[in-house]
Short mmCIF file of C-alpha atoms and ligand atoms in Angstrom, two decimals:
data_model
loop_
_atom_site.label_atom_id
_atom_site.label_comp_id
_atom_site.label_asym_id
_atom_site.label_seq_id
_atom_site.Cartn_x
_atom_site.Cartn_y
_atom_site.Cartn_z
CA MET A 1 7.40 20.08 17.03
CA SER A 2 4.14 20.31 18.90
CA SER A 3 2.71 17.03 17.61
CA ILE A 4 5.29 15.05 19.65
CA THR A 5 3.40 15.87 22.81
CA LEU A 6 0.06 14.65 21.43
CA ARG A 7 -0.50 11.26 22.98
CA PRO A 8 -4.11 10.25 23.52
CA ALA A 9 -4.47 8.07 26.59
CA GLY A 10 -5.97 4.63 26.30
CA VAL A 11 -6.26 4.69 22.52
CA PRO A 12 -5.78 1.29 20.95
CA GLY A 13 -3.85 0.83 17.75
CA ARG A 14 -0.52 2.13 18.99
CA TYR A 15 2.75 0.87 17.54
CA GLY A 16 5.24 2.13 20.09
CA SER A 17 4.71 5.88 19.96
CA TYR A 18 3.15 5.68 16.47
CA GLY A 19 -0.42 5.14 15.29
CA GLY A 20 -3.41 6.24 17.34
CA ARG A 21 -6.54 8.05 16.28
CA TYR A 22 -6.16 11.81 15.75
CA VAL A 23 -9.50 12.69 14.20
CA PRO A 24 -12.28 15.24 14.78
CA GLU A 25 -14.62 14.34 17.64
CA SER A 26 -17.38 13.58 15.13
CA LEU A 27 -15.36 10.72 13.57
CA ILE A 28 -14.47 8.92 16.81
CA PRO A 29 -17.74 6.89 16.92
CA ALA A 30 -17.31 6.03 13.22
CA CYS A 31 -13.78 4.73 13.79
CA GLU A 32 -14.97 2.79 16.82
CA ALA A 33 -17.79 1.24 14.81
CA VAL A 34 -15.35 0.12 12.10
CA ALA A 35 -12.96 -1.32 14.73
CA GLU A 36 -15.74 -3.23 16.45
CA ALA A 37 -17.23 -4.53 13.19
CA PHE A 38 -13.80 -5.61 11.94
CA SER A 39 -12.88 -7.52 15.08
CA GLN A 40 -16.19 -9.40 14.98
CA ALA A 41 -15.96 -10.08 11.25
CA TRP A 42 -12.35 -11.25 11.41
CA ALA A 43 -13.30 -13.76 14.13
CA ASP A 44 -16.26 -15.01 12.06
CA PRO A 45 -15.49 -17.99 9.78
CA GLY A 46 -18.49 -16.98 7.64
CA PHE A 47 -16.94 -13.58 6.84
CA ARG A 48 -13.48 -15.06 6.27
CA GLY A 49 -15.04 -17.70 3.99
CA SER A 50 -16.92 -15.11 1.89
CA LEU A 51 -13.75 -13.04 1.47
CA ALA A 52 -11.65 -16.10 0.58
CA ALA A 53 -14.26 -17.14 -2.00
CA LEU A 54 -14.20 -13.68 -3.64
CA LEU A 55 -10.40 -13.61 -3.62
CA SER A 56 -10.37 -16.93 -5.41
CA ALA A 57 -13.25 -16.48 -7.87
CA HIS A 58 -12.89 -12.77 -8.63
CA VAL A 59 -9.26 -11.82 -7.94
CA GLY A 60 -7.48 -15.01 -9.03
CA ARG A 61 -5.81 -15.92 -5.74
CA PRO A 62 -3.54 -17.52 -4.84
CA THR A 63 -1.14 -15.55 -7.02
CA PRO A 64 1.92 -17.47 -8.24
CA LEU A 65 5.46 -17.35 -6.87
CA THR A 66 7.68 -17.04 -9.94
CA PRO A 67 11.41 -17.79 -9.87
CA ALA A 68 13.17 -15.03 -11.85
CA VAL A 69 15.55 -17.51 -13.47
CA ARG A 70 17.64 -15.38 -15.83
CA LEU A 71 17.82 -12.39 -13.49
CA SER A 72 18.95 -14.67 -10.63
CA THR A 73 21.83 -15.98 -12.75
CA GLU A 74 22.86 -12.46 -13.71
CA LEU A 75 22.75 -11.13 -10.13
CA GLY A 76 24.15 -14.19 -8.30
CA VAL A 77 21.18 -14.27 -5.88
CA THR A 78 18.00 -16.36 -6.13
CA VAL A 79 15.07 -14.01 -6.81
CA LEU A 80 11.48 -15.19 -6.28
CA LEU A 81 8.64 -12.89 -7.39
CA LYS A 82 5.30 -12.78 -5.54
CA ARG A 83 2.97 -11.91 -8.39
CA GLU A 84 0.37 -9.39 -7.15
CA ASP A 85 0.61 -7.95 -10.68
CA LEU A 86 -1.52 -10.90 -11.78
CA THR A 87 -4.52 -10.03 -9.60
CA HIS A 88 -7.75 -8.72 -11.14
CA THR A 89 -7.37 -4.91 -11.60
CA GLY A 90 -3.59 -5.30 -11.62
CA SER A 91 -2.36 -4.55 -8.11
CA HIS A 92 -2.55 -5.78 -4.52
CA LYS A 93 -5.08 -3.02 -3.66
CA ILE A 94 -8.03 -5.29 -4.46
CA ASN A 95 -7.19 -7.65 -1.53
CA ASN A 96 -7.84 -4.87 0.97
CA VAL A 97 -10.74 -3.27 -0.85
CA LEU A 98 -12.81 -6.44 -1.11
CA GLY A 99 -12.32 -7.01 2.62
CA GLN A 100 -13.44 -3.49 3.48
CA ALA A 101 -16.36 -3.51 1.01
CA LEU A 102 -17.65 -6.76 2.53
CA LEU A 103 -17.27 -5.17 5.96
CA ALA A 104 -19.18 -2.06 4.83
CA ARG A 105 -22.04 -4.23 3.62
CA ARG A 106 -22.03 -6.19 6.88
CA MET A 107 -22.24 -2.87 8.77
CA GLY A 108 -25.25 -1.84 6.69
CA ARG A 109 -23.45 1.09 5.02
CA THR A 110 -24.96 2.10 1.68
CA ARG A 111 -22.02 3.77 -0.12
CA LEU A 112 -18.25 3.74 -0.31
CA ILE A 113 -15.87 6.69 -0.35
CA ALA A 114 -12.17 6.46 -1.13
CA GLU A 115 -9.12 8.59 -1.89
CA THR A 116 -6.76 7.76 -4.72
CA GLY A 117 -3.41 8.92 -6.08
CA ALA A 118 -2.44 6.99 -9.18
CA GLY A 119 -5.98 5.70 -9.37
CA MET A 120 -5.25 2.06 -8.55
CA HIS A 121 -7.07 2.18 -5.21
CA GLY A 122 -9.91 4.12 -6.87
CA VAL A 123 -10.21 1.49 -9.59
CA ALA A 124 -10.15 -1.32 -7.01
CA THR A 125 -12.83 0.42 -4.93
CA ALA A 126 -14.97 1.09 -8.03
CA THR A 127 -14.62 -2.60 -8.89
CA ALA A 128 -15.64 -3.76 -5.41
CA GLY A 129 -18.56 -1.32 -5.41
CA ALA A 130 -19.81 -2.64 -8.74
CA LEU A 131 -19.41 -6.23 -7.58
CA LEU A 132 -21.30 -5.70 -4.31
CA GLY A 133 -23.82 -3.12 -5.54
CA LEU A 134 -22.51 -0.17 -3.49
CA PRO A 135 -22.23 3.33 -5.08
CA VAL A 136 -18.66 4.71 -4.97
CA LYS A 137 -17.31 8.27 -4.71
CA VAL A 138 -13.56 8.63 -5.29
CA PHE A 139 -11.62 11.76 -4.25
CA MET A 140 -8.63 12.42 -6.50
CA GLY A 141 -6.28 15.39 -6.73
CA GLU A 142 -6.88 17.47 -9.84
CA ARG A 143 -3.28 16.97 -10.97
CA ASP A 144 -3.64 13.22 -10.66
CA VAL A 145 -6.95 13.36 -12.57
CA GLU A 146 -4.95 14.89 -15.45
CA ARG A 147 -1.91 12.61 -15.08
CA GLN A 148 -3.90 9.38 -14.71
CA ALA A 149 -6.74 9.97 -17.18
CA HIS A 150 -6.87 6.31 -18.13
CA ASN A 151 -7.71 5.21 -14.57
CA VAL A 152 -10.30 8.01 -14.30
CA PHE A 153 -12.03 6.52 -17.36
CA ARG A 154 -11.85 3.05 -15.80
CA MET A 155 -13.49 4.29 -12.59
CA ARG A 156 -16.27 6.04 -14.54
CA LEU A 157 -16.87 2.98 -16.69
CA LEU A 158 -17.26 0.97 -13.50
CA GLY A 159 -19.94 3.42 -12.39
CA ALA A 160 -17.97 5.39 -9.79
CA GLU A 161 -18.10 9.16 -9.35
CA VAL A 162 -14.65 10.79 -9.46
CA VAL A 163 -14.40 14.04 -7.47
CA PRO A 164 -11.40 16.22 -8.48
CA VAL A 165 -9.75 17.88 -5.44
CA THR A 166 -8.44 21.38 -6.11
CA THR A 167 -6.83 22.23 -2.75
CA GLY A 168 -3.12 22.23 -1.85
CA SER A 169 -0.80 20.35 -4.16
CA ARG A 170 -3.88 18.73 -5.80
CA THR A 171 -2.45 15.23 -5.25
CA LEU A 172 -2.92 12.25 -2.93
CA LYS A 173 -2.30 14.08 0.35
CA ASP A 174 -5.08 16.56 -0.44
CA ALA A 175 -7.41 13.86 -1.78
CA THR A 176 -7.04 11.99 1.54
CA SER A 177 -7.81 15.12 3.56
CA GLU A 178 -10.87 15.81 1.40
CA ALA A 179 -12.15 12.23 1.69
CA MET A 180 -11.92 12.51 5.50
CA ARG A 181 -13.77 15.85 5.44
CA HIS A 182 -16.50 14.31 3.32
CA TRP A 183 -16.78 11.30 5.66
CA VAL A 184 -17.59 13.69 8.53
CA THR A 185 -20.62 14.94 6.59
CA ASP A 186 -21.98 11.48 5.70
CA VAL A 187 -20.78 9.36 8.59
CA ASP A 188 -23.95 7.30 9.10
CA GLU A 189 -24.33 6.07 5.52
CA ALA A 190 -20.84 6.17 4.01
CA TYR A 191 -18.00 3.76 4.67
CA TYR A 192 -14.51 5.23 4.17
CA CYS A 193 -12.38 2.65 2.38
CA VAL A 194 -8.75 3.60 3.11
CA GLY A 195 -6.18 2.42 0.55
CA SER A 196 -3.09 1.73 2.66
CA VAL A 197 -1.86 1.00 6.20
CA ILE A 198 -2.44 4.61 7.19
CA GLY A 199 -5.21 6.64 8.84
CA PRO A 200 -6.73 6.40 12.33
CA HIS A 201 -7.03 3.10 14.20
CA PRO A 202 -8.24 0.50 13.13
CA TYR A 203 -7.22 1.19 9.52
CA PRO A 204 -3.47 0.45 9.71
CA MET A 205 -4.09 -2.84 11.52
CA MET A 206 -7.16 -3.79 9.46
CA VAL A 207 -5.53 -3.08 6.08
CA ARG A 208 -2.47 -5.12 7.12
CA GLU A 209 -4.74 -8.02 8.05
CA PHE A 210 -6.51 -7.83 4.66
CA GLN A 211 -3.12 -7.72 2.90
CA ARG A 212 -1.47 -10.50 4.91
CA VAL A 213 -2.83 -12.95 2.37
CA ILE A 214 0.22 -11.94 0.29
CA GLY A 215 2.68 -12.91 3.02
CA ASP A 216 0.82 -16.00 4.17
CA GLU A 217 0.65 -17.40 0.63
CA ALA A 218 4.28 -16.48 -0.05
CA ARG A 219 5.43 -18.19 3.13
CA ARG A 220 3.80 -21.48 2.08
CA GLN A 221 5.06 -21.11 -1.48
CA CYS A 222 8.62 -20.41 -0.31
CA ALA A 223 8.48 -23.48 1.95
CA ALA A 224 7.69 -25.60 -1.13
CA GLU A 225 10.27 -23.86 -3.35
CA LEU A 226 13.32 -23.30 -1.14
CA PRO A 227 15.47 -25.95 0.61
CA ALA A 228 15.74 -23.61 3.63
CA ALA A 229 11.94 -23.03 3.53
CA THR A 230 12.33 -19.30 4.31
CA PRO A 231 14.06 -16.75 2.08
CA ASP A 232 17.04 -14.83 3.49
CA TYR A 233 15.50 -11.50 2.44
CA VAL A 234 11.92 -10.28 1.95
CA VAL A 235 11.68 -7.08 -0.08
CA ALA A 236 8.71 -4.87 -0.99
CA CYS A 237 8.16 -1.27 -2.10
CA VAL A 238 6.65 1.18 0.39
CA GLY A 239 4.25 4.02 -0.36
CA GLY A 240 1.88 4.07 2.62
CA GLY A 241 3.18 0.56 3.14
CA SER A 242 0.32 -1.90 2.59
CA ASN A 243 1.87 -4.40 0.19
CA ALA A 244 5.01 -4.41 2.35
CA ALA A 245 3.01 -4.79 5.58
CA GLY A 246 1.03 -7.68 4.12
CA THR A 247 4.18 -9.36 2.86
CA PHE A 248 6.13 -8.79 6.09
CA ALA A 249 3.24 -10.15 8.19
CA GLY A 250 3.95 -13.62 6.75
CA PHE A 251 7.65 -13.46 7.69
CA VAL A 252 8.00 -11.22 10.73
CA GLU A 253 8.32 -14.27 12.98
CA THR A 254 10.97 -15.93 10.81
CA SER A 255 14.67 -15.13 10.50
CA ALA A 256 14.16 -13.41 7.11
CA LYS A 257 15.58 -9.90 6.85
CA LEU A 258 12.78 -7.46 5.94
CA VAL A 259 13.55 -4.60 3.56
CA GLY A 260 11.12 -1.83 2.59
CA VAL A 261 12.09 0.25 -0.43
CA GLU A 262 10.78 3.81 -0.67
CA ALA A 263 10.96 6.30 -3.51
CA GLU A 264 13.80 8.76 -2.97
CA GLY A 265 11.28 11.65 -2.97
CA GLY A 266 8.70 9.82 -0.82
CA SER A 267 10.91 8.43 1.91
CA GLY A 268 8.90 8.87 5.12
CA ALA A 269 10.40 5.83 6.87
CA THR A 270 13.97 6.60 5.76
CA ASN A 271 14.06 10.38 6.14
CA GLY A 272 10.88 11.39 7.96
CA GLU A 273 10.33 12.85 11.40
CA ILE A 274 7.58 12.17 13.90
CA GLY A 275 4.35 14.05 13.23
CA VAL A 276 0.60 13.72 12.78
CA LEU A 277 -1.36 13.71 9.51
CA HIS A 278 -4.54 12.02 8.28
CA GLY A 279 -5.47 10.81 11.75
CA PHE A 280 -2.30 8.99 12.82
CA GLN A 281 1.12 9.65 14.28
CA SER A 282 4.08 8.40 12.28
CA LEU A 283 7.14 9.50 10.31
CA PHE A 284 6.53 12.22 7.72
CA LEU A 285 8.74 14.36 5.49
CA GLN A 286 8.56 17.84 7.03
CA ASP A 287 10.18 21.22 6.70
CA GLU A 288 11.85 23.02 9.62
CA HIS A 289 8.45 24.32 10.80
CA GLY A 290 6.89 20.85 10.92
CA GLN A 291 4.89 21.48 7.74
CA ILE A 292 4.41 18.30 5.72
CA LYS A 293 6.52 18.39 2.56
CA GLU A 294 5.19 17.32 -0.79
CA ALA A 295 6.42 13.93 -1.95
CA HIS A 296 7.84 13.55 -5.47
CA SER A 297 8.15 10.24 -7.25
CA ILE A 298 7.79 9.07 -10.81
CA ALA A 299 5.65 6.30 -9.26
CA ALA A 300 2.37 7.95 -8.28
CA GLY A 301 1.62 5.12 -5.83
CA LEU A 302 4.76 6.00 -3.82
CA ASP A 303 3.99 9.73 -3.82
CA TYR A 304 3.06 9.91 -0.12
CA PRO A 305 5.04 12.00 2.40
CA GLY A 306 4.61 9.54 5.28
CA VAL A 307 4.55 5.87 6.10
CA GLY A 308 2.16 3.62 8.03
CA PRO A 309 2.78 3.57 11.81
CA GLU A 310 3.72 -0.11 11.95
CA HIS A 311 6.60 0.48 9.54
CA ALA A 312 7.86 3.36 11.69
CA TYR A 313 7.77 0.97 14.66
CA LEU A 314 9.47 -1.93 12.82
CA ARG A 315 12.18 0.51 11.82
CA ASP A 316 12.72 1.67 15.42
CA LEU A 317 12.82 -1.95 16.60
CA GLY A 318 15.39 -2.77 13.93
CA ARG A 319 13.17 -5.61 12.70
CA ALA A 320 12.85 -4.07 9.22
CA ARG A 321 15.18 -1.82 7.25
CA TYR A 322 14.04 1.00 4.99
CA VAL A 323 16.06 2.15 2.00
CA THR A 324 15.35 4.24 -1.09
CA ALA A 325 15.61 3.84 -4.84
CA SER A 326 15.69 6.68 -7.35
CA ASP A 327 13.30 7.24 -10.26
CA GLY A 328 16.06 6.26 -12.70
CA GLU A 329 16.94 3.05 -10.84
CA ALA A 330 13.27 2.04 -10.80
CA ILE A 331 12.85 2.67 -14.54
CA ALA A 332 15.98 0.65 -15.30
CA ALA A 333 14.85 -2.21 -13.04
CA ALA A 334 11.39 -2.31 -14.67
CA VAL A 335 12.86 -2.58 -18.17
CA ARG A 336 15.42 -5.13 -16.98
CA LEU A 337 12.74 -7.39 -15.52
CA ALA A 338 10.64 -7.06 -18.66
CA ARG A 339 13.59 -8.21 -20.78
CA SER A 340 14.97 -10.93 -18.53
CA GLU A 341 11.69 -12.53 -17.39
CA GLY A 342 8.93 -11.26 -19.67
CA VAL A 343 7.27 -9.50 -16.72
CA LEU A 344 6.59 -5.75 -16.90
CA PRO A 345 6.15 -4.50 -13.30
CA ALA A 346 4.53 -1.29 -12.07
CA ILE A 347 7.15 1.43 -11.51
CA GLU A 348 6.22 1.26 -7.79
CA SER A 349 7.13 -2.43 -7.63
CA ALA A 350 10.29 -1.82 -9.66
CA HIS A 351 11.67 0.18 -6.69
CA ALA A 352 11.87 -3.07 -4.69
CA LEU A 353 13.66 -4.76 -7.54
CA ALA A 354 15.98 -1.77 -7.99
CA TRP A 355 17.34 -2.25 -4.48
CA VAL A 356 17.95 -5.94 -5.17
CA VAL A 357 19.83 -5.06 -8.37
CA ARG A 358 21.94 -2.45 -6.55
CA ALA A 359 22.66 -4.51 -3.43
CA ALA A 360 23.22 -7.97 -4.98
CA GLY A 361 26.78 -9.18 -4.43
CA THR A 362 27.53 -6.55 -1.74
CA PRO A 363 27.56 -7.24 2.04
CA GLU A 364 23.99 -5.83 2.08
CA LEU A 365 22.78 -8.76 -0.03
CA PRO A 366 25.56 -11.34 -0.39
CA ARG A 367 25.95 -13.67 -3.39
CA GLY A 368 24.00 -16.89 -2.97
CA SER A 369 21.21 -15.29 -0.90
CA THR A 370 17.55 -16.06 -1.56
CA VAL A 371 15.28 -13.03 -1.98
CA LEU A 372 11.51 -12.80 -2.10
CA VAL A 373 10.36 -9.66 -3.93
CA THR A 374 6.69 -8.66 -3.94
CA LEU A 375 5.61 -7.31 -7.32
CA SER A 376 2.78 -5.12 -6.08
CA GLY A 377 1.36 -4.37 -9.53
CA ARG A 378 1.69 -4.57 -13.28
CA GLY A 379 3.23 -1.97 -15.54
CA ASP A 380 0.41 -1.49 -18.05
CA LYS A 381 -0.58 1.83 -16.43
CA ASP A 382 3.04 3.03 -16.76
CA ILE A 383 3.78 2.20 -20.38
CA THR A 384 3.85 5.81 -21.63
CA THR A 385 6.12 6.89 -18.76
CA LEU A 386 8.42 3.90 -19.17
CA ILE A 387 8.83 4.41 -22.91
CA ALA A 388 9.57 8.12 -22.49
CA GLU A 389 11.90 7.73 -19.48
CA ALA A 390 13.79 4.70 -20.72
CA GLU A 391 14.38 6.63 -23.96
CA LEU A 392 12.92 3.85 -26.02
CA ALA A 393 10.45 6.11 -27.84
C1 LIG B 401 -0.68 1.90 -4.41
C2 LIG B 401 0.45 1.11 -4.91
C3 LIG B 401 1.64 0.95 -4.17
C4 LIG B 401 1.89 1.66 -2.87
O1 LIG B 401 1.01 1.40 -1.84
P1 LIG B 401 1.38 0.56 -0.55
O2 LIG B 401 0.27 0.83 0.38
O3 LIG B 401 2.71 1.05 -0.06
O4 LIG B 401 1.46 -0.86 -0.95
C5 LIG B 401 2.61 0.12 -4.65
N1 LIG B 401 2.47 -0.52 -5.84
C6 LIG B 401 1.34 -0.39 -6.59
C7 LIG B 401 1.26 -1.13 -7.87
C8 LIG B 401 0.30 0.42 -6.14
O5 LIG B 401 -0.80 0.54 -6.90
#
């Protein structure tokens, strides 16, 4: 495949052979401006303080660490849930978006653009835009606009403009391409708010840094909760990989085993090959000609054919493992958690739990282990799907 030979010299933001910045010439200065602004902001206690204040007053951080008591007894492993489902707007996306929206304002940008699949990143961006007084334009595949009408209404109520994308498979991959095309045309005024640890440098690194609040909090909470201080396993679902990257960042220097769980039909890290899309080199599902394959998952947030470059690198290093869960396993795990703990997770998050349910008591996850599972979001958006799929209707 020709993309293997693409290797820009001297480009920062490489993770082994992954990452980089494969964008049109006209976007290079824009990416450089974001990288420069982020590194200054992240070193500035004033910026960090403003973000921490918003995360506390607006988002509800820190989120709790909840022992899943009945499920733990049933499975023979101690399961602790990191509750991103309890954040304002209902998923971890808001952690990253508030960071980027504050950065956009600091850079003097006057509007935000974003791509969205299920609509959670669009809703989070619309929320941040409303909060900070920045107009928001959200690109969304036409099929997703139909499938996720409720989130489209939420974005419009928050004052955002939703732009349906009619090219290609009319889903997240095409929405991302369209958002990047639009950025080229409005590069001096618009800030492109990317929703996961994907895209050209500095996005994968910057989004991980904005999401590491999940892992940093969980590390402290585990130290207070567990006799061994650190869990044996740290598990999170992986779409582009931002909730997992943020969670792993808190534990990568410990002895915890890191496990990323992909959707069977969106398994870039498990089954992908090296390639370039959306401005970065990583692992993508491809056909024999190197064409990117469409992802298919019941969880719209996991419907991405690739994975962030840092995950590809962690996989190659053997520091993290990537596995898959099927649609059916995720549905079953979501209903099981609802009934054993009174917590209804997003179907995305239920993939992480599904692996724990499958592996508990096997050599993969021995009895008596302690497991931290990040619940990336709440299941309210998935109620119709869950009822239909779990045959409870
Ligand atoms: C978007 C989303 C995901 C997948 O995105 P990552 O970048 O892999 O975290 C997972 N869970 C929920 C609830 C989401 O909204």
